[in-house]
Amino acid sequence: MTSDASEAAGSDAAFDRIMESIGNDGPFQRRYNLIFNVIAVLFFAMCVVNVLLVLAVPDHRCAIPANGTHNETYGERWKEAVYPMEFNSRGEYVPSSCLMYNLSYDEGTDYTAPTNDTATVSCLYGYDYDRTYYDRTPVTEQDWVCDRELYGTNVFAIVRVSEVCGTFILGQLGDRIGRLPVYLFSIVTAAVGRVFAIFSARHYWLFAVLAFIGSFSTNTSFQSPLIIAMEISKDANRAALSLWQLVGWTAGVCLAPLILWWMRDWTWFMIVTSLPCLIFYCFPRYAIESPRWLASQGRYGACLAQLRKIATINGQPFELTEEQLKQLVPRPEHEKTYGIASLFSGWHMSKLTCLLLLSWICNTIPTFTLFLLSLQMGGNPFLNNFWQGAVELPAYLLGQLCCDRLGRRFTNSGAFLAATIACLPVVLLIHRPGTELYVTMLAIVVKFFVCITYFALYLQSVELYPTSLRQTGTSFGIIVSNVFGAVGPYIVYLGTSRDLRLPFVAMGLIMLVGAASAIFLPETLHQKLPETMDEGRQFGRDQRFWSIPKRPKPPADNRPTNETELHELQKLHKPDS
């Protein structure tokens, strides 16, 4: 290990001891995690998915002109005469949703069935929508169906592009200006973008721009508070912190469709699921900047202020001075890296990066596609979406168990393969009448295994890269996968406009590629995290393909070696010495 890397490791160890002295598992950490990583994430999850829920396309057909007694006398005969029959995406032979025969309306005419050469045209009198589940949405208000059905699909793609841009820009800003300012910016852009979208639906491109703004901070709104929580908590709690945030996310994703089902009106739904995000401006006592990040930037005065907040709430004495902190935690000289370009430093690291990117892409496309399909597969779209979200939590729990027992590599690849196999019966059943429940259950099974791959993949991304590239590598994977994730809405569109089997065929093939890419990644369970670029370039080179990870033996001697550092840290509990 180089001297710079050793100095950085020593600074991290000293800061860990400082956090231990003021409490790294005390009331402050528990309250911070509850406020910002569970409750705030719950509300922000609803804000993330609300625009996707209101753009679902309900069943529709060309409207019949309303004309008093005529509709009562000739209504059914008009319907027979006006709608050409066609096969829908489920393989059913039904009246057309977007076409009608070119027949003029005459109250005194007794309509007969059209001849085969009768011309068809687009709907002349607007559209009738199935109001079973939706009263008012942008789709039903602005007729974003048929020749304008791509309007909603384009917004879905714009949301993904926005997440890519936001992750790229705000992720770097988080390392430059701090986690807290980025988090506060994320909250306000999400709430403002979503609420103002309510008033812009009649202007499509303005609506799309506001959807872009509202989704810009999607990833950083989760990453920033989680990073702060991890940097002020003990190592043993970090996996639990991530799991608790996933609990908040799952609760929000499950609650949002139930709220829309209850309200049935998209304007109030957007307000109720967006504005509460601003509540989290009201916790200045707990909304702290990461003291570890402040120390790394040489801002020791601000770092001490945050440490005192934590110590006060945890009920621990704290009398460390700025000079003492500067000696204990000197500003590290970071190893020279070149951002994303360093991820392709050498053949081996380039191979690992490409395999990780391929796995991220193969995870993200099915995730987004399944979410959108849950609104189009028949039955109650809100319950479909609820169960798609509810399955995430047991998937993450099983994912954590398998990752710790079987290893990350076999868990990731095996879950991809299981999801591929689960797609096969969906393709066979989806066109058969009366199988909607079975198809929905199988789609939930696919989502279950996709969530397991996400849990394993995130761990692999964190554990494969060296310290100087860890956040860059993880963010880059999310960025690239979101770019490719933008094709998800068009896969759904292909299914709803052509054949509903096609999305599951596409997802099955994509996840099969994911299984192949994941199996060739090195195992990271029980492996020392790479610290330097040299260690990153060598990581996993000597592993055998079928090797089973074994838990290393604990070191025999854990005594501190820096007596000066230990003496200074002891003063934290003896302010009078």
PDB file of C-alpha atoms in Angstrom, residues 61 64 74-85 95 101 103 111-114:
ATOM      1  CA  ARG A  61     -62.800   3.537 -27.680  1.00  0.00           C
ATOM      2  CA  ILE A  64     -70.719   7.763 -29.476  1.00  0.00           C
ATOM      3  CA  TYR A  74     -80.221   2.788 -31.457  1.00  0.00           C
ATOM      4  CA  GLY A  75     -77.282   2.787 -29.066  1.00  0.00           C
ATOM      5  CA  GLU A  76     -76.263  -0.869 -29.378  1.00  0.00           C
ATOM      6  CA  ARG A  77     -76.931  -0.887 -33.121  1.00  0.00           C
ATOM      7  CA  TRP A  78     -74.773   2.245 -33.476  1.00  0.00           C
ATOM      8  CA  LYS A  79     -71.974   0.470 -31.610  1.00  0.00           C
ATOM      9  CA  GLU A  80     -72.203  -2.515 -33.945  1.00  0.00           C
ATOM     10  CA  ALA A  81     -72.107  -0.229 -36.933  1.00  0.00           C
ATOM     11  CA  VAL A  82     -69.356   2.131 -35.807  1.00  0.00           C
ATOM     12  CA  TYR A  83     -66.524  -0.107 -34.471  1.00  0.00           C
ATOM     13  CA  PRO A  84     -64.446  -2.381 -36.726  1.00  0.00           C
ATOM     14  CA  MET A  85     -63.292  -5.595 -35.044  1.00  0.00           C
ATOM     15  CA  PRO A  95     -63.999  -3.629 -31.198  1.00  0.00           C
ATOM     16  CA  TYR A 101     -66.343   3.342 -39.656  1.00  0.00           C
ATOM     17  CA  LEU A 103     -70.505   6.787 -41.061  1.00  0.00           C
ATOM     18  CA  TYR A 111     -78.138   1.745 -38.903  1.00  0.00           C
ATOM     19  CA  THR A 112     -77.236  -1.622 -40.327  1.00  0.00           C
ATOM     20  CA  ALA A 113     -73.970  -3.488 -40.097  1.00  0.00           C
ATOM     21  CA  PRO A 114     -71.302  -1.989 -42.364  1.00  0.00           C
TER      22      PRO A 114
END
